[in-house]
Amino acid sequence: FVDGNIYITDSTTAEMVKLMENTYRDVNIALANEFAKICEEINVNVWEAIDLANRHPRVNILNPGPGVGGHCISVDPWFIVEVSKNAKLIRSARELNDSMPYYVCDLLCKELKRRKIEDPKVAIFGVAYKGNVEDTRESPGKKVIKCLISKGISVSIYDPYVKTFEYPLESLKDCVKNADVILVITDHEDFKNFKEEEIREIYYLMRNKIVIDTRNVLNQDLWRNVGFYVKLLGDGKCKL
């Protein structure tokens, strides 16, 4: 049990409170994702911009990412949309967050085409809906993978936390072997803590040395020093 206060209200208000909590987070994530898209267009690094904006004492912009998962935040806003025609902002935010996996997929596919990489293989890092858990419910990784496969791209998947998944899971070495791109979907601490010798081993196993980090979780300097080209989602200063 945990310590806390119990507040008495009616059941409808109590349910609305739960929906409002998760909707608040969903809308604010959507704002961050929209900022990421805009920054890609105007050659700004969204992560740098968010860091600077958040120095204002009344600003707390969340981090962008490849979409929203889990059984609460990605679902609860729809209950409000269902009962009210006034939920226009909530609907727009939910649709924007739902679109992010396809935005990531299209971004990757455009770069593969631009680099003229034939028969590409993409190594997916993480399919849990958030870092350091094994839960894959509503994971944006599922949509990204399905999108890539629909475009004829070979996909391999590595997640140190997830034991069972609807697509085959592989070891780290098998996942990156002959891959052209590493696409980081989940912000697991394991990905943040890769050592230089591990990164070098990954480098020599891959065919092309491209990393797209949608969560800003990797030690970018370390990966770049080894020889990888690293791009963050929303970093308009960095072109693949």
mmCIF file of C-alpha atoms in Angstrom:
data_model
loop_
_atom_site.group_PDB
_atom_site.id
_atom_site.type_symbol
_atom_site.label_atom_id
_atom_site.label_comp_id
_atom_site.label_asym_id
_atom_site.label_seq_id
_atom_site.Cartn_x
_atom_site.Cartn_y
_atom_site.Cartn_z
ATOM 1 C CA PHE A 1 0.000 0.000 0.000
ATOM 2 C CA VAL A 2 0.980 3.638 -0.377
ATOM 3 C CA ASP A 3 0.309 6.649 1.786
ATOM 4 C CA GLY A 4 -2.076 9.238 0.397
ATOM 5 C CA ASN A 5 -5.343 11.061 0.732
ATOM 6 C CA ILE A 6 -8.729 9.695 -0.297
ATOM 7 C CA TYR A 7 -11.106 12.229 -1.806
ATOM 8 C CA ILE A 8 -14.830 11.548 -2.000
ATOM 9 C CA THR A 9 -16.748 12.342 -5.188
ATOM 10 C CA ASP A 10 -19.300 10.743 -7.501
ATOM 11 C CA SER A 11 -18.333 7.910 -9.844
ATOM 12 C CA THR A 12 -18.645 9.953 -13.051
ATOM 13 C CA THR A 13 -16.334 12.678 -11.748
ATOM 14 C CA ALA A 14 -13.850 10.064 -10.559
ATOM 15 C CA GLU A 15 -13.785 8.471 -14.010
ATOM 16 C CA MET A 16 -13.427 11.852 -15.691
ATOM 17 C CA VAL A 17 -10.449 12.656 -13.476
ATOM 18 C CA LYS A 18 -8.679 9.522 -14.708
ATOM 19 C CA LEU A 19 -9.448 10.357 -18.325
ATOM 20 C CA MET A 20 -8.298 13.951 -17.880
ATOM 21 C CA GLU A 21 -4.971 12.875 -16.377
ATOM 22 C CA ASN A 22 -4.107 10.650 -19.330
ATOM 23 C CA THR A 23 -5.532 13.046 -21.905
ATOM 24 C CA TYR A 24 -3.442 15.877 -20.476
ATOM 25 C CA ARG A 25 -0.312 13.826 -21.040
ATOM 26 C CA ASP A 26 -1.398 12.745 -24.521
ATOM 27 C CA VAL A 27 -2.076 16.318 -25.644
ATOM 28 C CA ASN A 28 1.263 17.524 -24.327
ATOM 29 C CA ILE A 29 3.109 14.683 -26.049
ATOM 30 C CA ALA A 30 1.326 15.637 -29.265
ATOM 31 C CA LEU A 31 2.602 19.189 -28.888
ATOM 32 C CA ALA A 32 6.166 17.894 -28.561
ATOM 33 C CA ASN A 33 5.696 15.669 -31.610
ATOM 34 C CA GLU A 34 4.363 18.570 -33.635
ATOM 35 C CA PHE A 35 7.355 20.644 -32.596
ATOM 36 C CA ALA A 36 9.592 17.774 -33.790
ATOM 37 C CA LYS A 37 7.949 17.766 -37.212
ATOM 38 C CA ILE A 38 8.241 21.534 -37.521
ATOM 39 C CA CYS A 39 11.888 21.516 -36.469
ATOM 40 C CA GLU A 40 12.660 18.931 -39.162
ATOM 41 C CA GLU A 41 11.300 21.422 -41.694
ATOM 42 C CA ILE A 42 13.074 24.546 -40.464
ATOM 43 C CA ASN A 43 16.502 23.018 -39.680
ATOM 44 C CA VAL A 44 16.265 23.240 -35.889
ATOM 45 C CA ASN A 45 17.194 20.559 -33.349
ATOM 46 C CA VAL A 46 13.977 20.087 -31.381
ATOM 47 C CA TRP A 47 15.823 18.546 -28.425
ATOM 48 C CA GLU A 48 18.043 21.589 -28.065
ATOM 49 C CA ALA A 49 15.054 23.906 -28.465
ATOM 50 C CA ILE A 50 13.013 22.033 -25.841
ATOM 51 C CA ASP A 51 15.917 22.070 -23.406
ATOM 52 C CA LEU A 52 16.263 25.829 -23.763
ATOM 53 C CA ALA A 53 12.507 26.496 -23.667
ATOM 54 C CA ASN A 54 12.147 24.423 -20.510
ATOM 55 C CA ARG A 55 14.505 26.754 -18.686
ATOM 56 C CA HIS A 56 11.523 29.084 -18.412
ATOM 57 C CA PRO A 57 10.011 28.411 -14.976
ATOM 58 C CA ARG A 58 6.471 28.013 -16.347
ATOM 59 C CA VAL A 59 7.326 25.804 -19.330
ATOM 60 C CA ASN A 60 7.636 22.012 -19.291
ATOM 61 C CA ILE A 61 7.577 20.643 -22.819
ATOM 62 C CA LEU A 62 7.664 16.849 -22.944
ATOM 63 C CA ASN A 63 9.879 14.754 -25.213
ATOM 64 C CA PRO A 64 8.788 13.802 -28.733
ATOM 65 C CA GLY A 65 8.911 10.197 -29.893
ATOM 66 C CA PRO A 66 7.678 7.590 -32.373
ATOM 67 C CA GLY A 67 4.160 7.536 -30.918
ATOM 68 C CA VAL A 68 2.276 6.842 -27.712
ATOM 69 C CA GLY A 69 1.665 3.364 -26.357
ATOM 70 C CA GLY A 70 0.370 1.594 -23.310
ATOM 71 C CA HIS A 71 -3.153 0.720 -22.336
ATOM 72 C CA CYS A 72 -4.060 4.122 -20.843
ATOM 73 C CA ILE A 73 -2.662 7.224 -22.535
ATOM 74 C CA SER A 74 -3.223 5.969 -26.075
ATOM 75 C CA VAL A 75 -6.769 4.796 -25.282
ATOM 76 C CA ASP A 76 -8.417 7.025 -22.670
ATOM 77 C CA PRO A 77 -8.713 10.217 -24.781
ATOM 78 C CA TRP A 78 -11.030 8.392 -27.175
ATOM 79 C CA PHE A 79 -13.601 7.963 -24.403
ATOM 80 C CA ILE A 80 -13.872 11.753 -24.159
ATOM 81 C CA VAL A 81 -13.970 12.169 -27.941
ATOM 82 C CA GLU A 82 -16.766 9.598 -28.112
ATOM 83 C CA VAL A 83 -19.102 11.564 -25.834
ATOM 84 C CA SER A 84 -18.370 15.167 -26.774
ATOM 85 C CA LYS A 85 -18.258 17.062 -30.050
ATOM 86 C CA ASN A 86 -16.231 19.733 -28.238
ATOM 87 C CA ALA A 87 -13.182 17.479 -27.867
ATOM 88 C CA LYS A 88 -11.538 18.867 -31.000
ATOM 89 C CA LEU A 89 -8.095 19.456 -29.522
ATOM 90 C CA ILE A 90 -8.149 16.041 -27.857
ATOM 91 C CA ARG A 91 -9.057 14.331 -31.135
ATOM 92 C CA SER A 92 -6.377 16.208 -33.070
ATOM 93 C CA ALA A 93 -3.734 15.328 -30.484
ATOM 94 C CA ARG A 94 -4.718 11.670 -30.502
ATOM 95 C CA GLU A 95 -4.633 11.537 -34.307
ATOM 96 C CA LEU A 96 -1.235 13.245 -34.395
ATOM 97 C CA ASN A 97 0.260 10.802 -31.908
ATOM 98 C CA ASP A 98 -1.268 7.880 -33.785
ATOM 99 C CA SER A 99 0.378 9.154 -36.964
ATOM 100 C CA MET A 100 3.913 9.275 -35.554
ATOM 101 C CA PRO A 101 4.857 5.630 -36.280
ATOM 102 C CA TYR A 102 4.032 6.225 -39.937
ATOM 103 C CA TYR A 103 5.952 9.497 -39.913
ATOM 104 C CA VAL A 104 9.003 7.629 -38.607
ATOM 105 C CA CYS A 105 8.518 4.880 -41.191
ATOM 106 C CA ASP A 106 8.231 7.365 -44.065
ATOM 107 C CA LEU A 107 11.249 9.337 -42.832
ATOM 108 C CA LEU A 108 13.347 6.174 -42.808
ATOM 109 C CA CYS A 109 12.103 5.008 -46.200
ATOM 110 C CA LYS A 110 12.895 8.355 -47.832
ATOM 111 C CA GLU A 111 16.454 8.193 -46.571
ATOM 112 C CA LEU A 112 16.910 4.601 -47.728
ATOM 113 C CA LYS A 113 15.727 5.663 -51.168
ATOM 114 C CA ARG A 114 17.948 8.742 -51.211
ATOM 115 C CA ARG A 115 20.991 6.655 -50.311
ATOM 116 C CA LYS A 116 19.976 4.075 -52.935
ATOM 117 C CA ILE A 117 20.282 1.199 -50.475
ATOM 118 C CA GLU A 118 19.001 -1.947 -52.141
ATOM 119 C CA ASP A 119 17.297 -4.757 -50.215
ATOM 120 C CA PRO A 120 17.563 -2.807 -46.967
ATOM 121 C CA LYS A 121 17.486 -4.360 -43.526
ATOM 122 C CA VAL A 122 16.391 -2.336 -40.504
ATOM 123 C CA ALA A 123 17.325 -3.400 -36.983
ATOM 124 C CA ILE A 124 14.601 -2.352 -34.542
ATOM 125 C CA PHE A 125 15.826 -1.558 -31.030
ATOM 126 C CA GLY A 126 12.924 -1.903 -28.618
ATOM 127 C CA VAL A 127 9.265 -2.826 -29.006
ATOM 128 C CA ALA A 128 8.054 -2.192 -25.449
ATOM 129 C CA TYR A 129 5.811 0.860 -25.306
ATOM 130 C CA LYS A 130 8.174 2.589 -22.869
ATOM 131 C CA GLY A 131 11.628 2.106 -21.428
ATOM 132 C CA ASN A 132 12.646 -0.618 -18.988
ATOM 133 C CA VAL A 133 9.393 -2.611 -19.172
ATOM 134 C CA GLU A 134 8.306 -5.686 -21.131
ATOM 135 C CA ASP A 135 4.796 -4.400 -21.878
ATOM 136 C CA THR A 136 4.118 -4.074 -25.629
ATOM 137 C CA ARG A 137 0.445 -3.085 -25.478
ATOM 138 C CA GLU A 138 -0.312 -0.410 -28.077
ATOM 139 C CA SER A 139 3.420 -0.081 -28.719
ATOM 140 C CA PRO A 140 4.242 2.311 -31.577
ATOM 141 C CA GLY A 141 6.918 -0.189 -32.555
ATOM 142 C CA LYS A 142 4.246 -2.547 -33.854
ATOM 143 C CA LYS A 143 2.970 0.056 -36.305
ATOM 144 C CA VAL A 144 6.475 1.020 -37.405
ATOM 145 C CA ILE A 145 7.368 -2.612 -38.070
ATOM 146 C CA LYS A 146 4.132 -3.278 -39.964
ATOM 147 C CA CYS A 147 4.695 -0.160 -42.068
ATOM 148 C CA LEU A 148 8.270 -1.127 -42.946
ATOM 149 C CA ILE A 149 7.291 -4.686 -43.859
ATOM 150 C CA SER A 150 4.468 -3.370 -46.069
ATOM 151 C CA LYS A 151 7.106 -1.454 -48.020
ATOM 152 C CA GLY A 152 9.184 -4.569 -48.581
ATOM 153 C CA ILE A 153 11.856 -3.779 -46.006
ATOM 154 C CA SER A 154 13.452 -6.595 -44.035
ATOM 155 C CA VAL A 155 13.122 -6.097 -40.280
ATOM 156 C CA SER A 156 14.918 -7.663 -37.318
ATOM 157 C CA ILE A 157 13.972 -6.953 -33.710
ATOM 158 C CA TYR A 158 15.934 -6.756 -30.488
ATOM 159 C CA ASP A 159 14.451 -5.932 -27.084
ATOM 160 C CA PRO A 160 16.289 -6.952 -23.904
ATOM 161 C CA TYR A 161 13.091 -6.788 -21.844
ATOM 162 C CA VAL A 162 10.444 -8.341 -24.077
ATOM 163 C CA LYS A 163 10.261 -12.154 -24.083
ATOM 164 C CA THR A 164 7.345 -12.769 -26.440
ATOM 165 C CA PHE A 165 6.137 -10.664 -29.350
ATOM 166 C CA GLU A 166 3.984 -11.062 -32.447
ATOM 167 C CA TYR A 167 7.111 -10.818 -34.613
ATOM 168 C CA PRO A 168 10.289 -12.880 -34.057
ATOM 169 C CA LEU A 169 12.793 -11.508 -31.566
ATOM 170 C CA GLU A 170 16.536 -11.918 -32.054
ATOM 171 C CA SER A 171 19.733 -11.537 -30.079
ATOM 172 C CA LEU A 172 21.577 -8.264 -30.403
ATOM 173 C CA LYS A 173 24.219 -9.713 -32.730
ATOM 174 C CA ASP A 174 21.714 -11.460 -34.989
ATOM 175 C CA CYS A 175 19.546 -8.363 -35.080
ATOM 176 C CA VAL A 176 22.279 -6.023 -36.334
ATOM 177 C CA LYS A 177 24.077 -8.505 -38.605
ATOM 178 C CA ASN A 178 24.074 -7.104 -42.159
ATOM 179 C CA ALA A 179 21.631 -4.375 -41.142
ATOM 180 C CA ASP A 180 21.716 -0.986 -42.825
ATOM 181 C CA VAL A 181 19.942 1.051 -40.177
ATOM 182 C CA ILE A 182 19.355 0.807 -36.444
ATOM 183 C CA LEU A 183 16.003 2.341 -35.549
ATOM 184 C CA VAL A 184 15.672 3.027 -31.824
ATOM 185 C CA ILE A 185 12.013 2.881 -30.784
ATOM 186 C CA THR A 186 12.175 2.365 -27.009
ATOM 187 C CA ASP A 187 14.235 4.283 -24.467
ATOM 188 C CA HIS A 188 15.625 1.323 -22.518
ATOM 189 C CA GLU A 189 18.523 2.077 -20.188
ATOM 190 C CA ASP A 190 20.380 -0.817 -21.851
ATOM 191 C CA PHE A 191 20.571 1.217 -25.048
ATOM 192 C CA LYS A 192 21.834 4.265 -23.205
ATOM 193 C CA ASN A 193 24.555 2.252 -21.496
ATOM 194 C CA PHE A 194 26.192 0.559 -24.502
ATOM 195 C CA LYS A 195 29.954 0.463 -24.022
ATOM 196 C CA GLU A 196 32.362 1.481 -26.758
ATOM 197 C CA GLU A 197 33.514 -2.089 -27.421
ATOM 198 C CA GLU A 198 29.905 -3.201 -27.843
ATOM 199 C CA ILE A 199 29.234 -0.369 -30.279
ATOM 200 C CA ARG A 200 32.356 -1.284 -32.265
ATOM 201 C CA GLU A 201 31.197 -4.886 -32.515
ATOM 202 C CA ILE A 202 27.835 -3.674 -33.817
ATOM 203 C CA TYR A 203 29.655 -1.440 -36.312
ATOM 204 C CA TYR A 204 31.564 -4.338 -37.855
ATOM 205 C CA LEU A 205 28.456 -6.522 -38.043
ATOM 206 C CA MET A 206 26.392 -3.985 -39.986
ATOM 207 C CA ARG A 207 26.404 -3.302 -43.717
ATOM 208 C CA ASN A 208 25.631 0.432 -43.560
ATOM 209 C CA LYS A 209 26.303 2.409 -40.393
ATOM 210 C CA ILE A 210 23.152 4.493 -39.888
ATOM 211 C CA VAL A 211 21.299 5.060 -36.615
ATOM 212 C CA ILE A 212 17.974 6.838 -36.202
ATOM 213 C CA ASP A 213 17.192 7.473 -32.544
ATOM 214 C CA THR A 214 13.554 8.447 -32.019
ATOM 215 C CA ARG A 215 13.966 8.773 -28.235
ATOM 216 C CA ASN A 216 17.290 10.580 -27.807
ATOM 217 C CA VAL A 217 18.455 7.703 -25.625
ATOM 218 C CA LEU A 218 21.810 6.746 -27.163
ATOM 219 C CA ASN A 219 25.161 8.250 -26.250
ATOM 220 C CA GLN A 220 25.417 10.018 -29.585
ATOM 221 C CA ASP A 221 29.026 11.157 -29.238
ATOM 222 C CA LEU A 222 30.181 7.625 -28.508
ATOM 223 C CA TRP A 223 28.328 6.157 -31.489
ATOM 224 C CA ARG A 224 29.583 8.890 -33.797
ATOM 225 C CA ASN A 225 33.156 8.463 -32.600
ATOM 226 C CA VAL A 226 32.964 4.791 -33.545
ATOM 227 C CA GLY A 227 31.855 5.801 -37.037
ATOM 228 C CA PHE A 228 28.068 5.734 -37.066
ATOM 229 C CA TYR A 229 25.899 8.386 -38.635
ATOM 230 C CA VAL A 230 23.383 9.231 -35.908
ATOM 231 C CA LYS A 231 20.195 11.202 -36.432
ATOM 232 C CA LEU A 232 17.625 12.125 -33.811
ATOM 233 C CA LEU A 233 13.931 12.405 -34.548
ATOM 234 C CA GLY A 234 13.194 16.111 -34.814
ATOM 235 C CA ASP A 235 16.779 17.200 -35.405
ATOM 236 C CA GLY A 236 16.420 19.337 -38.507
ATOM 237 C CA LYS A 237 20.074 20.336 -38.327
ATOM 238 C CA CYS A 238 21.141 16.753 -38.998
ATOM 239 C CA LYS A 239 20.356 15.408 -42.455
ATOM 240 C CA LEU A 240 20.940 11.751 -43.247
#
